[in-house]
């Protein structure tokens, strides 16, 4: 099982994959982000994210963070989840994922 968190400016997206398949009930979007947060304190924002993720995810789950705030997310999620790290090339992970998905869908 793999879990991914993408901390965006307006939303936080999180996804779960089991056996390379998307798990809807363990994935979703939080309607706040790093730029919509009233506080400028990233640590407090990530604590809020951890509280939401903790409702569906376990402490020992493997979690990758992606996007421009991947390192911030990973650092501040560490106290809540044991196995969290930024994905290699985290800044471009979404674009690379969409590219690969498009190649599969359109058999390129």
C-alpha positions as a Python dict, from the first residue, in 0.01 Angstrom:
ca = {
    (1, 'X'): (0, 0, 0),
    (2, 'X'): (119, 349, -85),
    (3, 'X'): (-18, 679, 38),
    (4, 'X'): (61, 1015, -123),
    (5, 'X'): (-7, 1367, 5),
    (6, 'X'): (10, 1671, -224),
    (7, 'X'): (9, 1997, -33),
    (8, 'X'): (-111, 2264, -270),
    (9, 'X'): (-177, 2632, -232),
    (10, 'X'): (-557, 2595, -215),
    (11, 'X'): (-619, 2227, -141),
    (12, 'X'): (-448, 1924, 9),
    (13, 'X'): (-498, 1609, -196),
    (14, 'X'): (-430, 1263, -59),
    (15, 'X'): (-447, 928, -231),
    (16, 'X'): (-417, 562, -140),
    (17, 'X'): (-305, 290, -380),
    (18, 'X'): (-334, -80, -293),
    (19, 'X'): (-188, -324, -544),
    (20, 'X'): (-153, -31, -786),
    (21, 'X'): (-526, 46, -762),
    (22, 'X'): (-685, 367, -638),
    (23, 'X'): (-880, 332, -310),
    (24, 'X'): (-1150, 600, -308),
    (25, 'X'): (-1261, 566, 56),
    (26, 'X'): (-904, 628, 177),
    (27, 'X'): (-837, 920, -58),
    (28, 'X'): (-973, 1270, -92),
    (29, 'X'): (-925, 1645, -86),
    (30, 'X'): (-908, 1884, 207),
    (31, 'X'): (-1055, 2224, 124),
    (32, 'X'): (-766, 2426, 256),
    (33, 'X'): (-405, 2471, 153),
    (34, 'X'): (-82, 2651, 223),
    (35, 'X'): (-206, 2981, 76),
    (36, 'X'): (-563, 2969, 211),
    (37, 'X'): (-445, 2902, 565),
    (38, 'X'): (-524, 3199, 791),
    (39, 'X'): (-212, 3129, 991),
    (40, 'X'): (126, 3151, 824),
    (41, 'X'): (247, 2873, 1052),
    (42, 'X'): (313, 2568, 834),
    (43, 'X'): (357, 2346, 1139),
    (44, 'X'): (2, 2422, 1257),
    (45, 'X'): (-138, 2362, 910),
    (46, 'X'): (36, 2025, 885),
    (47, 'X'): (-96, 1932, 1230),
    (48, 'X'): (-446, 1996, 1092),
    (49, 'X'): (-366, 1783, 787),
    (50, 'X'): (-236, 1504, 1011),
    (51, 'X'): (-556, 1516, 1214),
    (52, 'X'): (-765, 1465, 901),
    (53, 'X'): (-541, 1193, 757),
    (54, 'X'): (-532, 1015, 1093),
    (55, 'X'): (-905, 947, 1058),
    (56, 'X'): (-837, 716, 762),
    (57, 'X'): (-469, 625, 776),
    (58, 'X'): (-252, 438, 1027),
    (59, 'X'): (60, 568, 1203),
    (60, 'X'): (284, 305, 1040),
    (61, 'X'): (163, 360, 680),
    (62, 'X'): (420, 447, 413),
    (63, 'X'): (351, 802, 300),
    (64, 'X'): (513, 998, 17),
    (65, 'X'): (476, 1375, -6),
    (66, 'X'): (478, 1556, -341),
    (67, 'X'): (460, 1910, -474),
    (68, 'X'): (641, 2229, -385),
    (69, 'X'): (582, 2183, -11),
    (70, 'X'): (683, 1815, -6),
    (71, 'X'): (977, 1866, 231),
    (72, 'X'): (775, 2084, 469),
    (73, 'X'): (494, 1827, 472),
    (74, 'X'): (731, 1537, 534),
    (75, 'X'): (917, 1716, 814),
    (76, 'X'): (605, 1819, 1001),
    (77, 'X'): (417, 1491, 942),
    (78, 'X'): (701, 1291, 1103),
    (79, 'X'): (561, 1319, 1459),
    (80, 'X'): (227, 1177, 1339),
    (81, 'X'): (334, 911, 1088),
    (82, 'X'): (642, 688, 1120),
    (83, 'X'): (722, 633, 751),
    (84, 'X'): (686, 963, 570),
    (85, 'X'): (931, 1112, 318),
    (86, 'X'): (930, 1343, 17),
    (87, 'X'): (908, 1154, -310),
    (88, 'X'): (1217, 1180, -531),
    (89, 'X'): (1164, 1471, -773),
    (90, 'X'): (866, 1571, -558),
    (91, 'X'): (815, 1903, -734),
    (92, 'X'): (746, 1730, -1067),
    (93, 'X'): (583, 1411, -937),
    (94, 'X'): (231, 1512, -1044),
    (95, 'X'): (338, 1600, -1397),
    (96, 'X'): (538, 1279, -1431),
    (97, 'X'): (245, 1073, -1299),
    (98, 'X'): (-4, 1231, -1539),
    (99, 'X'): (238, 1178, -1827),
    (100, 'X'): (276, 807, -1745),
    (101, 'X'): (-99, 767, -1700),
    (102, 'X'): (-163, 934, -2035),
    (103, 'X'): (82, 702, -2208),
    (104, 'X'): (-102, 400, -2065),
    (105, 'X'): (-449, 532, -2149),
    (106, 'X'): (-356, 629, -2504),
    (107, 'X'): (-107, 341, -2557),
    (108, 'X'): (171, 572, -2671),
}
